[in-house]
Amino acid sequence: MKSLNEAQKSAVETLSGPLLILAGAGAGKTKTLTSRIVNLIRHGASPSSILAITFTNKAAREMRERVDKGIREDEVLKRPVSEWGRPFVSTFHALGVYIIRENAHSLGLPKFFAIYDKSDSRSAIKESMKSVGVDPKEFDPGKIQSMISKQKGNGTNIEEYKVTASGNYVGEIVTQVWRRYEEVLTRDKALDFDDLLLKTLLLLEKKGVLERYQSIWKYIHIDEYQDTNMVQYRIANLLAKKERNLCVVGDIDQNIYSWRGARLRNILEFEHDYPEAKVVILEENYRSTETILNVANLIIKKNKFRKEKNLFTKNPTGENLSLYEGFDEISESEFVVNKSRELISSGVRPDDIAVLFRANFQSRVLEEAFLAYDVPYEVVGTRFFERKEIKDILSYIRAALDPESVSDIKRIINTPARGIGKVSFLKIVEGKTQSLPLKTRACYTDFMKLLSRIREITKTSKPSEIVKFVMKESGLEDTFEHDGDEGEERLENLREFVSLAVRYDELPDDTRLEEMLTDAALQSDEDAREIKDGVKIMTVHSSKGLEFDYVFITGLEDNLFPHRRLSEEETTDEESEEERRLFYVAITRARKKIFLSYSGIRTIFGSRQISIPSEFIVDIPDKFIVLEEGNFGLLRKPRIVRSIEF
């Protein structure tokens, strides 16, 4: 208790009733939450009566360890954890598995039922489509999977969806597939990830089941409450309905997951749900400099859907933010690499440096620069040339050039789906194409004609034109355009590949395609290595929950950050403010210093376009900005363009 500030103490000492803890970035929310759990036990609460839920296994494990340590070292308790028992600390999905297994018989499931991951679910969706006569070429399985997942996340079952979808052609198709999909799950005695929450909710809506868990868990804690969806919200409120001892912790300003169902109103309306709730605001930041927090506060104030709070710190004022305008994305990436190299030379550990970007495709040019200048780095997430859609394009080109490349043919023969399954592929490999069913044989003939067309265009066209041709003619472009957020991201990556291919367009005709394929193959092979010590490169989304001494926020251009969706989907007012929340998250990752950068010209889909600086840069007062000088373009090395060194 002595190590807590006044706001933290207020939260820890509130032992009953609803409690809303609005915790700013770096304000010690995990410490506050775990201290409150220990304090409950100190004041007589049974550890087994305490439930704490967070969003990741890592966060749950960390919280569990902190609670154990708190019980073990507490001056009042002074007893081993084993003698006191443990609170139930887990993720929402783990909680669901626990409750479902205890009530499996009522759902017609064995105790150890199967759990479908996303890949399993997609395969089952495809099987279901075929069973009800829906052509995967006409209706994308991934899109149908996303629609079903979204409905389950909203707490909607198939019968409820059927009523709302009646009279809607696509809706009725989804209903047919969904019903068959549920039959497949039942046949396999399985649940998908969405079911782990939805089935738990259905169980808790039964009086006897709910009363049992309400009698066990009398103190409910929910971390990252701003990230809960409708089903998670209802589960939490059902469990807390009797005792009303619900403590939720979150930061409205860090709600950045609306695209996967997170509902901002859950935390905004907590006081409406619980009028007697106590509200504690944690505003003292222990992470960042005063300058960084001043900028963060100014940026987020423009959002309307939030609770007012202002982060402050007792840390030093610190350095101003640096701003660099690159001539293009290459000079921008070289600025980032050279600054990183300077920091490392001055004694900064590479692990204490992070490079953040808004869209996945931006990683490619950054990776090339780090490789070219031999600065150690690690990409948090999938590397550019390891992404499935990039490998698919490369396989199409290689298969066109060498029709006997079995591995490439295997990869793409049914990507996108053409109705050529594993059995048919084996017959093709064995040279038994005449034994294929007529429809499958026709599909295979069309596929070989496609490879022939690609082969012909490789003889006369530039690499960037070849990539564009493959994107369109293979059907990948059309598939991704109709595959929601995931498809949009994949399509952006393909378009970035076109931009990369432009670099090889001006090379000699007889070597340009070969050099591109060779460079891609080398980078893919080399990138497979594990780099434990290096500058971290990641999307802003991936950086949430992390912190670094030095943070680069790149690509601060209009339509890139803030990001403009390729698809014309309507967004709510809350969702429209999400880009600003995302920038706020990026800023608050830094402890000591932030570098902002953007490109005057960026190559998008193979075309060089003039970029306009992001509105976020304009929002930062000049007194907090220092302009970086130096023409880093002079440091550019030919090997970045011609052949990357690995």
C-alpha angles and dihedrals in degrees: 000000000000091000094055125095120230096267092048091049090052091056094044093049094050099094104168141036129031115322129188115197112192102197120189122214112290092007097125101256095156091050090050094048096048092044090053091052091051090047091053089055091046089056095051107275113141111242089228089059091063123088122188122183129188135163109252134044089233092055091046091050092049092049091048091052092048092050091049090050091047093053092045095050100035112124093221101042099040094169135114115270090240091065094052100041123225136275115243103259117176148116123280091255093050089050088052093052090050094052095041093050091052090052100031094124092062089055094046091247132129114244091252099045123173120262118213117217120206093274092050090049093051092051090051091049090053091049090049092050091054091048093056095040099254113148113230087211091060098038119034112231091214092055092050090047090053092049092052091046092051092051092050090048089055090053095253120143126204096263092053091046091049090061094051093042095051111123093017112110097210091040092054091050090052090049091054093048093043092052091051090044089057089051090053091050090049091048091052092041088235142136127204124226093267090052091057087069101031095049089047089054092049090051093049090051087067109092099225094047094047093049091053095056093040088057091051102043112045097159117053124191123186120188123201089019091172088068097056120116126213096275093048089048092053093046092053094048094047092053091048097041097098104042096022089213095140119150115186125185125195151120118241089200091062097054100125103145106077088123089068096044104276108153114213092194091067090076097029091058099040092110089052090053091045110027091179092055121132114225122210121184119204106203104153109102120206097184114057141048121260091252093055091050093048089055092045091052092049093049097050096043090079091068116094099195099073146083114256115256135145122208117223135174143194089219120112121282090252132190128320120253115269121228125200129183112203122203087231138343091281094057089044091054091047090053089053093048095045093047089049090050091051091051092049091049089053091057103270114142112240088230089064092062124080131185113202129194135176103227128039095234090067091071093074099071091040091052091050092053094048090049094046094051094040096237112153113246142162126208112220099217132012119337118239099253092042092061113113097233092053092049089050093056091048091049091052091054094044092046090051090053093043114024089184093064096115096185093054093044090050091051097052108023090095099026105129096023113272100165094259107131133187095273092051091047091054090052090050091051090049090051094247098127091136089066092059118107112264094251093049091046089053090051090050091049090052090049092053090048088054091054089049091053091049090049091053094050092050088064095062110015135083119252094253090053091049092053091049090049093051092047091055104034095044092056093238093117093052092045094053093045088064099041103086123231094339092052091047091055092048091049091052089053091052090050090051087053088058088054090052092048090056088071090067096045095091096049120103112293095240095052109031099087093040091052092050092051092046094049091048092049093049094048092048091051094046096044090061089079120102115241109193098176115048149096109297116237116192148135118272089247090058092051095062109120093019131101136199137180093235125030129187115200106196137188095035094172134131111271091016101060105030083037123223115213117236090217119067098235122157115245130200121242089255091052092049088063093052095093090059090049088051091054089048089054090051093051095048093055090077126090102183116003142011128204116198121195143172139173125246088208126025128183109233120181090345095308125107109232132185110244128216117215115255120264086237090069090051090051092062112087116239091242089070095048132081117186117231115228132201134083100252089176087080088067092060113128124213091228090071088065103033108033128348117229117230 
